[in-house]
GROMACS .gro file of C-alpha atoms in nm:
model
  470
    1UNK     CA    1  -0.560 -16.671   0.694
    2UNK     CA    2  -0.211 -16.772   0.627
    3UNK     CA    3  -0.260 -17.139   0.568
    4UNK     CA    4  -0.112 -17.277   0.919
    5UNK     CA    5  -0.425 -17.352   1.112
    6UNK     CA    6  -0.703 -17.315   0.878
    7UNK     CA    7  -0.931 -17.047   1.025
    8UNK     CA    8  -1.169 -16.866   0.813
    9UNK     CA    9  -1.196 -16.482   0.783
   10UNK     CA   10  -1.526 -16.345   0.827
   11UNK     CA   11  -1.579 -15.952   0.797
   12UNK     CA   12  -1.786 -15.767   1.041
   13UNK     CA   13  -1.871 -15.400   0.979
   14UNK     CA   14  -1.789 -15.156   1.256
   15UNK     CA   15  -2.057 -14.950   1.417
   16UNK     CA   16  -2.055 -14.590   1.297
   17UNK     CA   17  -2.053 -14.307   1.538
   18UNK     CA   18  -2.114 -13.965   1.494
   19UNK     CA   19  -1.927 -13.731   1.742
   20UNK     CA   20  -1.882 -13.406   1.594
   21UNK     CA   21  -2.108 -13.141   1.782
   22UNK     CA   22  -2.109 -12.793   1.653
   23UNK     CA   23  -2.055 -12.481   1.888
   24UNK     CA   24  -2.101 -12.127   1.833
   25UNK     CA   25  -1.869 -12.043   2.116
   26UNK     CA   26  -1.516 -12.133   1.972
   27UNK     CA   27  -1.327 -12.089   1.634
   28UNK     CA   28  -1.587 -12.286   1.477
   29UNK     CA   29  -1.971 -12.206   1.401
   30UNK     CA   30  -2.227 -12.465   1.351
   31UNK     CA   31  -2.427 -12.463   1.010
   32UNK     CA   32  -2.765 -12.573   0.939
   33UNK     CA   33  -2.612 -12.903   0.783
   34UNK     CA   34  -2.429 -12.963   1.125
   35UNK     CA   35  -2.072 -12.908   0.997
   36UNK     CA   36  -1.815 -12.751   1.178
   37UNK     CA   37  -1.644 -12.472   0.967
   38UNK     CA   38  -1.349 -12.251   1.060
   39UNK     CA   39  -1.399 -11.896   1.074
   40UNK     CA   40  -1.181 -11.583   1.180
   41UNK     CA   41  -1.284 -11.418   1.508
   42UNK     CA   42  -1.109 -11.172   1.749
   43UNK     CA   43  -0.913 -11.332   2.026
   44UNK     CA   44  -0.719 -11.143   2.283
   45UNK     CA   45  -0.497 -11.316   2.527
   46UNK     CA   46  -0.246 -11.180   2.797
   47UNK     CA   47   0.094 -11.202   2.623
   48UNK     CA   48   0.414 -11.245   2.798
   49UNK     CA   49   0.520 -10.899   2.935
   50UNK     CA   50   0.174 -10.747   2.873
   51UNK     CA   51  -0.051 -10.607   3.131
   52UNK     CA   52  -0.381 -10.593   2.961
   53UNK     CA   53  -0.653 -10.828   3.069
   54UNK     CA   54  -0.761 -11.085   2.832
   55UNK     CA   55  -1.112 -11.122   2.685
   56UNK     CA   56  -1.089 -11.501   2.635
   57UNK     CA   57  -0.876 -11.786   2.771
   58UNK     CA   58  -0.616 -11.945   2.540
   59UNK     CA   59  -0.729 -12.174   2.272
   60UNK     CA   60  -0.628 -12.536   2.279
   61UNK     CA   61  -0.621 -12.800   2.023
   62UNK     CA   62  -0.575 -13.149   2.112
   63UNK     CA   63  -0.496 -13.364   1.831
   64UNK     CA   64  -0.597 -13.746   1.873
   65UNK     CA   65  -0.902 -13.877   2.027
   66UNK     CA   66  -0.780 -14.176   2.207
   67UNK     CA   67  -0.731 -14.206   2.594
   68UNK     CA   68  -0.463 -13.943   2.618
   69UNK     CA   69  -0.652 -13.700   2.392
   70UNK     CA   70  -0.972 -13.739   2.542
   71UNK     CA   71  -0.834 -13.722   2.899
   72UNK     CA   72  -0.660 -13.408   2.812
   73UNK     CA   73  -0.966 -13.248   2.647
   74UNK     CA   74  -1.190 -13.343   2.956
   75UNK     CA   75  -0.962 -13.200   3.207
   76UNK     CA   76  -0.917 -12.869   3.006
   77UNK     CA   77  -1.298 -12.846   2.934
   78UNK     CA   78  -1.370 -12.901   3.293
   79UNK     CA   79  -1.121 -12.608   3.386
   80UNK     CA   80  -1.297 -12.364   3.148
   81UNK     CA   81  -1.054 -12.405   2.863
   82UNK     CA   82  -1.162 -12.345   2.503
   83UNK     CA   83  -1.057 -12.682   2.377
   84UNK     CA   84  -1.108 -12.857   2.033
   85UNK     CA   85  -1.040 -13.238   1.982
   86UNK     CA   86  -0.934 -13.354   1.655
   87UNK     CA   87  -0.991 -13.721   1.565
   88UNK     CA   88  -0.987 -13.878   1.235
   89UNK     CA   89  -1.169 -14.206   1.314
   90UNK     CA   90  -1.435 -14.176   1.564
   91UNK     CA   91  -1.501 -14.568   1.560
   92UNK     CA   92  -1.127 -14.652   1.571
   93UNK     CA   93  -1.045 -14.976   1.680
   94UNK     CA   94  -0.675 -14.992   1.776
   95UNK     CA   95  -0.497 -15.321   1.780
   96UNK     CA   96  -0.442 -15.354   2.154
   97UNK     CA   97  -0.442 -15.619   2.412
   98UNK     CA   98  -0.688 -15.383   2.598
   99UNK     CA   99  -0.587 -15.472   2.951
  100UNK     CA  100  -0.632 -15.177   3.198
  101UNK     CA  101  -0.525 -15.191   3.573
  102UNK     CA  102  -0.769 -15.194   3.863
  103UNK     CA  103  -0.673 -14.832   3.968
  104UNK     CA  104  -0.756 -14.697   3.617
  105UNK     CA  105  -1.133 -14.789   3.692
  106UNK     CA  106  -1.169 -14.581   4.008
  107UNK     CA  107  -0.914 -14.306   3.908
  108UNK     CA  108  -1.084 -14.235   3.571
  109UNK     CA  109  -1.444 -14.316   3.704
  110UNK     CA  110  -1.485 -14.572   3.430
  111UNK     CA  111  -1.823 -14.749   3.447
  112UNK     CA  112  -1.819 -15.157   3.480
  113UNK     CA  113  -2.026 -15.148   3.168
  114UNK     CA  114  -1.735 -15.077   2.945
  115UNK     CA  115  -1.536 -15.344   3.079
  116UNK     CA  116  -1.572 -15.663   2.888
  117UNK     CA  117  -1.402 -15.926   3.121
  118UNK     CA  118  -1.239 -15.906   3.478
  119UNK     CA  119  -0.954 -16.119   3.420
  120UNK     CA  120  -0.854 -16.280   3.791
  121UNK     CA  121  -0.635 -16.568   3.634
  122UNK     CA  122  -0.339 -16.568   3.390
  123UNK     CA  123  -0.127 -16.838   3.227
  124UNK     CA  124   0.232 -16.788   3.148
  125UNK     CA  125   0.330 -17.022   2.868
  126UNK     CA  126   0.703 -17.092   2.814
  127UNK     CA  127   0.894 -17.163   2.469
  128UNK     CA  128   0.865 -17.544   2.574
  129UNK     CA  129   0.499 -17.504   2.646
  130UNK     CA  130   0.523 -17.528   3.013
  131UNK     CA  131   0.238 -17.352   3.178
  132UNK     CA  132   0.244 -17.158   3.499
  133UNK     CA  133  -0.092 -17.016   3.653
  134UNK     CA  134  -0.062 -16.667   3.826
  135UNK     CA  135  -0.313 -16.478   3.993
  136UNK     CA  136  -0.303 -16.653   4.326
  137UNK     CA  137  -0.222 -16.336   4.528
  138UNK     CA  138  -0.524 -16.134   4.395
  139UNK     CA  139  -0.776 -16.033   4.647
  140UNK     CA  140  -1.144 -16.102   4.578
  141UNK     CA  141  -1.213 -15.743   4.465
  142UNK     CA  142  -0.899 -15.724   4.247
  143UNK     CA  143  -0.890 -15.792   3.855
  144UNK     CA  144  -0.723 -15.676   3.531
  145UNK     CA  145  -0.988 -15.517   3.313
  146UNK     CA  146  -1.039 -15.610   2.971
  147UNK     CA  147  -1.177 -15.350   2.721
  148UNK     CA  148  -1.215 -15.301   2.355
  149UNK     CA  149  -1.059 -14.980   2.232
  150UNK     CA  150  -1.344 -14.854   2.025
  151UNK     CA  151  -1.571 -14.869   2.340
  152UNK     CA  152  -1.323 -14.711   2.603
  153UNK     CA  153  -1.204 -14.450   2.357
  154UNK     CA  154  -1.562 -14.345   2.258
  155UNK     CA  155  -1.675 -14.340   2.626
  156UNK     CA  156  -1.369 -14.101   2.727
  157UNK     CA  157  -1.427 -13.892   2.416
  158UNK     CA  158  -1.810 -13.853   2.478
  159UNK     CA  159  -1.745 -13.737   2.830
  160UNK     CA  160  -1.489 -13.459   2.717
  161UNK     CA  161  -1.750 -13.356   2.466
  162UNK     CA  162  -2.018 -13.337   2.732
  163UNK     CA  163  -1.820 -13.124   2.945
  164UNK     CA  164  -1.758 -12.860   2.677
  165UNK     CA  165  -1.469 -13.007   2.431
  166UNK     CA  166  -1.568 -12.946   2.073
  167UNK     CA  167  -1.481 -13.250   1.852
  168UNK     CA  168  -1.382 -13.229   1.490
  169UNK     CA  169  -1.414 -13.539   1.286
  170UNK     CA  170  -1.114 -13.474   1.042
  171UNK     CA  171  -0.741 -13.543   0.966
  172UNK     CA  172  -0.491 -13.301   1.052
  173UNK     CA  173  -0.258 -13.263   0.745
  174UNK     CA  174  -0.020 -12.989   0.870
  175UNK     CA  175   0.066 -12.756   1.129
  176UNK     CA  176   0.209 -12.391   1.047
  177UNK     CA  177   0.447 -12.327   1.344
  178UNK     CA  178   0.547 -11.959   1.428
  179UNK     CA  179   0.890 -11.841   1.520
  180UNK     CA  180   1.013 -12.032   1.836
  181UNK     CA  181   0.940 -11.796   2.141
  182UNK     CA  182   0.688 -11.593   1.934
  183UNK     CA  183   0.337 -11.527   2.083
  184UNK     CA  184   0.178 -11.581   1.749
  185UNK     CA  185  -0.087 -11.869   1.723
  186UNK     CA  186  -0.026 -12.204   1.563
  187UNK     CA  187  -0.237 -12.285   1.238
  188UNK     CA  188  -0.390 -12.633   1.216
  189UNK     CA  189  -0.464 -12.731   0.855
  190UNK     CA  190  -0.706 -13.018   0.842
  191UNK     CA  191  -0.958 -13.232   0.628
  192UNK     CA  192  -1.320 -13.190   0.759
  193UNK     CA  193  -1.458 -13.542   0.711
  194UNK     CA  194  -1.802 -13.420   0.775
  195UNK     CA  195  -1.776 -13.181   0.494
  196UNK     CA  196  -1.658 -13.443   0.265
  197UNK     CA  197  -1.977 -13.641   0.312
  198UNK     CA  198  -2.176 -13.345   0.193
  199UNK     CA  199  -1.976 -13.296  -0.105
  200UNK     CA  200  -1.817 -12.979  -0.017
  201UNK     CA  201  -1.452 -12.870  -0.023
  202UNK     CA  202  -1.308 -13.024   0.311
  203UNK     CA  203  -0.994 -12.821   0.364
  204UNK     CA  204  -1.027 -12.618   0.672
  205UNK     CA  205  -0.769 -12.411   0.885
  206UNK     CA  206  -0.809 -12.293   1.253
  207UNK     CA  207  -0.565 -12.120   1.479
  208UNK     CA  208  -0.479 -12.226   1.848
  209UNK     CA  209  -0.247 -12.080   2.104
  210UNK     CA  210  -0.146 -12.437   2.230
  211UNK     CA  211  -0.139 -12.782   2.077
  212UNK     CA  212  -0.134 -13.116   2.254
  213UNK     CA  213  -0.010 -13.407   2.036
  214UNK     CA  214  -0.181 -13.719   2.142
  215UNK     CA  215  -0.211 -13.858   1.786
  216UNK     CA  216   0.003 -14.186   1.830
  217UNK     CA  217   0.342 -14.331   1.729
  218UNK     CA  218   0.302 -14.152   1.377
  219UNK     CA  219   0.229 -13.826   1.539
  220UNK     CA  220   0.190 -13.514   1.296
  221UNK     CA  221   0.237 -13.308   1.609
  222UNK     CA  222   0.577 -13.448   1.695
  223UNK     CA  223   0.673 -13.400   1.329
  224UNK     CA  224   0.580 -13.039   1.327
  225UNK     CA  225   0.764 -12.991   1.650
  226UNK     CA  226   1.062 -13.183   1.526
  227UNK     CA  227   1.036 -13.401   1.853
  228UNK     CA  228   1.283 -13.671   1.722
  229UNK     CA  229   1.261 -14.021   1.633
  230UNK     CA  230   1.234 -14.333   1.842
  231UNK     CA  231   1.234 -14.719   1.822
  232UNK     CA  232   0.880 -14.860   1.764
  233UNK     CA  233   0.740 -15.206   1.760
  234UNK     CA  234   0.466 -15.340   1.526
  235UNK     CA  235   0.166 -15.498   1.727
  236UNK     CA  236  -0.046 -15.733   1.494
  237UNK     CA  237  -0.368 -15.867   1.626
  238UNK     CA  238  -0.663 -16.090   1.521
  239UNK     CA  239  -0.996 -16.072   1.672
  240UNK     CA  240  -1.148 -16.421   1.668
  241UNK     CA  241  -1.490 -16.552   1.738
  242UNK     CA  242  -1.449 -16.898   1.895
  243UNK     CA  243  -1.691 -17.173   1.991
  244UNK     CA  244  -1.883 -17.104   2.317
  245UNK     CA  245  -1.723 -17.396   2.508
  246UNK     CA  246  -1.391 -17.259   2.434
  247UNK     CA  247  -1.493 -16.900   2.513
  248UNK     CA  248  -1.594 -17.013   2.855
  249UNK     CA  249  -1.242 -17.126   2.914
  250UNK     CA  250  -1.134 -16.766   2.868
  251UNK     CA  251  -1.412 -16.614   3.067
  252UNK     CA  252  -1.154 -16.497   3.361
  253UNK     CA  253  -0.847 -16.614   3.190
  254UNK     CA  254  -0.587 -16.450   2.982
  255UNK     CA  255  -0.282 -16.616   2.837
  256UNK     CA  256   0.083 -16.489   2.746
  257UNK     CA  257   0.325 -16.682   2.524
  258UNK     CA  258   0.689 -16.634   2.520
  259UNK     CA  259   0.924 -16.793   2.280
  260UNK     CA  260   1.131 -16.667   1.980
  261UNK     CA  261   0.879 -16.851   1.757
  262UNK     CA  262   0.586 -16.608   1.860
  263UNK     CA  263   0.830 -16.293   1.904
  264UNK     CA  264   1.209 -16.242   1.907
  265UNK     CA  265   1.173 -15.950   2.190
  266UNK     CA  266   0.800 -15.948   2.337
  267UNK     CA  267   0.527 -16.192   2.416
  268UNK     CA  268   0.207 -16.309   2.224
  269UNK     CA  269  -0.126 -16.293   2.393
  270UNK     CA  270  -0.477 -16.454   2.390
  271UNK     CA  271  -0.713 -16.204   2.588
  272UNK     CA  272  -1.072 -16.226   2.632
  273UNK     CA  273  -1.308 -15.978   2.500
  274UNK     CA  274  -1.704 -15.939   2.516
  275UNK     CA  275  -1.773 -16.211   2.274
  276UNK     CA  276  -1.459 -16.292   2.115
  277UNK     CA  277  -1.075 -16.333   2.196
  278UNK     CA  278  -0.794 -16.110   2.077
  279UNK     CA  279  -0.485 -16.301   1.954
  280UNK     CA  280  -0.167 -16.111   1.893
  281UNK     CA  281   0.190 -16.042   1.904
  282UNK     CA  282   0.442 -15.779   1.863
  283UNK     CA  283   0.830 -15.728   1.771
  284UNK     CA  284   1.062 -15.434   1.741
  285UNK     CA  285   1.371 -15.605   1.593
  286UNK     CA  286   1.196 -15.810   1.329
  287UNK     CA  287   0.892 -15.598   1.215
  288UNK     CA  288   0.894 -15.728   0.849
  289UNK     CA  289   0.830 -16.101   0.995
  290UNK     CA  290   0.544 -16.003   1.213
  291UNK     CA  291   0.285 -16.230   1.013
  292UNK     CA  292   0.516 -16.525   1.064
  293UNK     CA  293   0.496 -16.462   1.436
  294UNK     CA  294   0.134 -16.412   1.429
  295UNK     CA  295   0.093 -16.761   1.263
  296UNK     CA  296   0.319 -16.924   1.517
  297UNK     CA  297   0.086 -16.787   1.811
  298UNK     CA  298  -0.218 -16.923   1.626
  299UNK     CA  299  -0.021 -17.248   1.595
  300UNK     CA  300   0.059 -17.241   1.971
  301UNK     CA  301  -0.292 -17.194   2.085
  302UNK     CA  302  -0.460 -17.380   1.808
  303UNK     CA  303  -0.629 -17.647   2.019
  304UNK     CA  304  -0.799 -17.383   2.239
  305UNK     CA  305  -0.897 -17.172   1.936
  306UNK     CA  306  -1.011 -17.463   1.709
  307UNK     CA  307  -1.314 -17.367   1.511
  308UNK     CA  308  -1.251 -16.992   1.550
  309UNK     CA  309  -1.327 -16.752   1.279
  310UNK     CA  310  -1.097 -16.423   1.246
  311UNK     CA  311  -1.342 -16.138   1.240
  312UNK     CA  312  -1.092 -15.838   1.227
  313UNK     CA  313  -0.729 -15.793   1.165
  314UNK     CA  314  -0.540 -15.507   1.314
  315UNK     CA  315  -0.189 -15.364   1.316
  316UNK     CA  316  -0.025 -15.054   1.462
  317UNK     CA  317   0.309 -14.911   1.563
  318UNK     CA  318   0.375 -14.906   1.936
  319UNK     CA  319   0.657 -14.694   2.066
  320UNK     CA  320   0.938 -14.828   2.271
  321UNK     CA  321   1.076 -14.529   2.456
  322UNK     CA  322   1.000 -14.171   2.508
  323UNK     CA  323   1.088 -13.921   2.242
  324UNK     CA  324   1.402 -13.709   2.265
  325UNK     CA  325   1.172 -13.380   2.276
  326UNK     CA  326   0.818 -13.405   2.439
  327UNK     CA  327   0.772 -13.028   2.459
  328UNK     CA  328   0.886 -12.761   2.230
  329UNK     CA  329   0.766 -12.382   2.285
  330UNK     CA  330   0.370 -12.429   2.321
  331UNK     CA  331   0.348 -12.778   2.157
  332UNK     CA  332   0.352 -13.089   2.385
  333UNK     CA  333   0.307 -13.463   2.338
  334UNK     CA  334   0.123 -13.719   2.559
  335UNK     CA  335   0.046 -14.104   2.525
  336UNK     CA  336   0.181 -14.298   2.238
  337UNK     CA  337   0.311 -13.979   2.063
  338UNK     CA  338   0.538 -13.910   2.373
  339UNK     CA  339   0.650 -14.258   2.379
  340UNK     CA  340   0.496 -14.365   2.704
  341UNK     CA  341   0.472 -14.748   2.659
  342UNK     CA  342   0.621 -14.974   2.912
  343UNK     CA  343   0.878 -15.227   2.776
  344UNK     CA  344   0.841 -15.587   2.895
  345UNK     CA  345   0.459 -15.555   2.950
  346UNK     CA  346   0.381 -15.326   2.664
  347UNK     CA  347   0.118 -15.136   2.858
  348UNK     CA  348   0.022 -14.795   2.734
  349UNK     CA  349  -0.365 -14.708   2.802
  350UNK     CA  350  -0.329 -14.619   3.149
  351UNK     CA  351   0.005 -14.422   3.098
  352UNK     CA  352  -0.179 -14.243   2.785
  353UNK     CA  353  -0.502 -14.133   2.999
  354UNK     CA  354  -0.265 -14.021   3.288
  355UNK     CA  355  -0.038 -13.835   3.090
  356UNK     CA  356  -0.301 -13.672   2.904
  357UNK     CA  357  -0.476 -13.572   3.245
  358UNK     CA  358  -0.133 -13.455   3.394
  359UNK     CA  359  -0.053 -13.256   3.095
  360UNK     CA  360  -0.388 -13.073   3.124
  361UNK     CA  361  -0.377 -13.026   3.486
  362UNK     CA  362  -0.033 -12.863   3.427
  363UNK     CA  363  -0.162 -12.629   3.178
  364UNK     CA  364  -0.419 -12.527   3.403
  365UNK     CA  365  -0.172 -12.428   3.667
  366UNK     CA  366   0.060 -12.258   3.474
  367UNK     CA  367  -0.184 -12.056   3.252
  368UNK     CA  368  -0.391 -11.958   3.573
  369UNK     CA  369  -0.668 -12.143   3.400
  370UNK     CA  370  -0.619 -12.007   3.057
  371UNK     CA  371  -0.544 -11.636   3.129
  372UNK     CA  372  -0.186 -11.637   2.985
  373UNK     CA  373   0.032 -11.809   2.743
  374UNK     CA  374   0.242 -12.093   2.901
  375UNK     CA  375   0.626 -12.107   2.811
  376UNK     CA  376   0.828 -12.395   2.722
  377UNK     CA  377   1.020 -12.372   3.041
  378UNK     CA  378   0.706 -12.375   3.247
  379UNK     CA  379   0.561 -12.674   3.070
  380UNK     CA  380   0.894 -12.878   3.127
  381UNK     CA  381   0.890 -12.766   3.494
  382UNK     CA  382   0.558 -12.895   3.538
  383UNK     CA  383   0.415 -13.163   3.317
  384UNK     CA  384   0.753 -13.313   3.227
  385UNK     CA  385   0.922 -13.284   3.561
  386UNK     CA  386   0.616 -13.431   3.742
  387UNK     CA  387   0.594 -13.717   3.489
  388UNK     CA  388   0.955 -13.819   3.494
  389UNK     CA  389   0.955 -13.795   3.898
  390UNK     CA  390   0.636 -14.019   3.914
  391UNK     CA  391   0.727 -14.296   3.650
  392UNK     CA  392   1.079 -14.314   3.556
  393UNK     CA  393   1.151 -14.589   3.797
  394UNK     CA  394   0.870 -14.787   3.645
  395UNK     CA  395   0.980 -14.751   3.300
  396UNK     CA  396   1.329 -14.815   3.410
  397UNK     CA  397   1.264 -15.156   3.602
  398UNK     CA  398   1.059 -15.277   3.309
  399UNK     CA  399   1.300 -15.204   3.059
  400UNK     CA  400   1.593 -15.393   3.270
  401UNK     CA  401   1.333 -15.684   3.276
  402UNK     CA  402   1.276 -15.690   2.907
  403UNK     CA  403   1.661 -15.678   2.840
  404UNK     CA  404   1.723 -15.971   3.082
  405UNK     CA  405   1.424 -16.209   3.035
  406UNK     CA  406   1.336 -16.147   2.648
  407UNK     CA  407   1.675 -16.211   2.509
  408UNK     CA  408   1.680 -16.588   2.453
  409UNK     CA  409   1.480 -16.895   2.516
  410UNK     CA  410   1.667 -16.999   2.813
  411UNK     CA  411   1.589 -16.662   2.964
  412UNK     CA  412   1.228 -16.693   2.875
  413UNK     CA  413   1.185 -17.037   3.038
  414UNK     CA  414   1.357 -16.895   3.353
  415UNK     CA  415   1.132 -16.615   3.343
  416UNK     CA  416   0.798 -16.818   3.330
  417UNK     CA  417   0.938 -17.051   3.617
  418UNK     CA  418   1.002 -16.738   3.821
  419UNK     CA  419   0.633 -16.622   3.753
  420UNK     CA  420   0.512 -16.918   3.955
  421UNK     CA  421   0.668 -16.759   4.279
  422UNK     CA  422   0.414 -16.611   4.507
  423UNK     CA  423   0.642 -16.353   4.629
  424UNK     CA  424   0.700 -16.253   4.261
  425UNK     CA  425   0.328 -16.257   4.182
  426UNK     CA  426   0.239 -16.037   4.467
  427UNK     CA  427   0.498 -15.764   4.394
  428UNK     CA  428   0.419 -15.783   4.015
  429UNK     CA  429   0.030 -15.765   4.043
  430UNK     CA  430   0.071 -15.477   4.327
  431UNK     CA  431   0.284 -15.278   4.097
  432UNK     CA  432   0.064 -15.336   3.809
  433UNK     CA  433  -0.285 -15.285   3.955
  434UNK     CA  434  -0.187 -14.980   4.147
  435UNK     CA  435   0.098 -14.831   3.933
  436UNK     CA  436   0.372 -14.804   4.183
  437UNK     CA  437   0.706 -14.981   4.213
  438UNK     CA  438   0.632 -15.192   4.502
  439UNK     CA  439   0.919 -15.230   4.766
  440UNK     CA  440   0.959 -15.596   4.865
  441UNK     CA  441   1.102 -15.764   5.159
  442UNK     CA  442   1.495 -15.748   5.163
  443UNK     CA  443   1.478 -16.141   5.278
  444UNK     CA  444   1.248 -16.213   5.009
  445UNK     CA  445   1.453 -16.028   4.772
  446UNK     CA  446   1.760 -16.218   4.849
  447UNK     CA  447   1.567 -16.558   4.811
  448UNK     CA  448   1.443 -16.417   4.491
  449UNK     CA  449   1.793 -16.371   4.350
  450UNK     CA  450   1.899 -16.719   4.443
  451UNK     CA  451   1.583 -16.845   4.278
  452UNK     CA  452   1.647 -16.658   3.950
  453UNK     CA  453   1.996 -16.814   3.923
  454UNK     CA  454   1.855 -17.142   3.986
  455UNK     CA  455   1.588 -17.083   3.723
  456UNK     CA  456   1.828 -16.999   3.475
  457UNK     CA  457   2.018 -17.327   3.534
  458UNK     CA  458   1.720 -17.545   3.511
  459UNK     CA  459   1.597 -17.367   3.217
  460UNK     CA  460   1.893 -17.479   3.003
  461UNK     CA  461   1.721 -17.840   3.027
  462UNK     CA  462   1.375 -17.736   2.892
  463UNK     CA  463   1.437 -17.449   2.653
  464UNK     CA  464   1.409 -17.524   2.264
  465UNK     CA  465   1.708 -17.403   2.069
  466UNK     CA  466   1.692 -17.027   1.936
  467UNK     CA  467   1.574 -17.008   1.584
  468UNK     CA  468   1.621 -16.635   1.548
  469UNK     CA  469   1.931 -16.455   1.622
  470UNK     CA  470   1.943 -16.058   1.599
   0.00000   0.00000   0.00000
């Protein structure tokens, strides 16, 4: 595609999915042509300081239908809340490595049918192309699941809809925000894509009492609530169809490459999918050069990908840290919109789904299952407080690891060597698979400290000179 390895590009049309399901029980009514049309209706909620009993529950809009939004909508619908899920692209295939931890399969009741591969072996490949095999500490039942985002997201979204969430296939264009502290509803203005296909004017509006922003790094909800900016990476990925014998090599294997040729501050990957591999990289500090780094990972893995065809090219911004404000009044952020992607590993799927569920559970609790409006203070004291208490240490540890080991090629060589240590593998996999910061043995920790120093010393003999300086 870029003239480095000589791969060809073949287009493959994505399967269309129709997710919009009309309902007559919310702010929308179904028409004969199966479209959702916003209408006015009486709505009574117990306001702050009021004593009257409500006629209906609060109305919640979830903007974004990925894992964060789908899990939030599912939890709210299960609790009897009037929830509407907005998603602009029902067959969206986000550029994502697609790795999910073992704990997510059970915790979110995911069927094995949506898992393309069960990875039990990994190769870490250093700047000098030294390879270290990891995965020897995994138990027979343990694995890292590999999924395609269009499959996972579609499954979670369908489940939310089956439980009562109403789906709108449309793009949120703006949000009218009432005065801070007011009990007045928010107005979401959006383009109804179903109306567009029938030739009608597709401009729509609907009112909601609470808005959950699950609409990714370029969140419109975050903009409407003035959540503040954050650093973001660009992830670039090519899906490649490779010969059957080479696909067999990746049956249970994922590869991670480090080196400033493939990324100055992250790693590149080759991850197996159902019938192809995903080849990608990412960077924060040198986003304009992302295609150069993508060409480099194809060059590094060229022998294993020989004869492959690029069937899809994807790119997307990935947040690097939480936004300054994740809750403002009755608007809140989850998933990528909130900035819940870990450094070092770049993991976001589990944390997106978990944050959506935790946010929704907090809303059910503080609104008494939708009987009263939540306050900003209550949301922060429940959802945000619980999230930070549970995951702050995880994010901090990975932040430190990235700042130590992804800074130059000597550090990357040392990092790959350390990945061969059985103790490092056990602590790392236990932490990743079960989403806890594993406490190690004090004696082994001391040994690891000395091994780390030794790895840095030895790495000087192997590491190629750094090309990029930032």
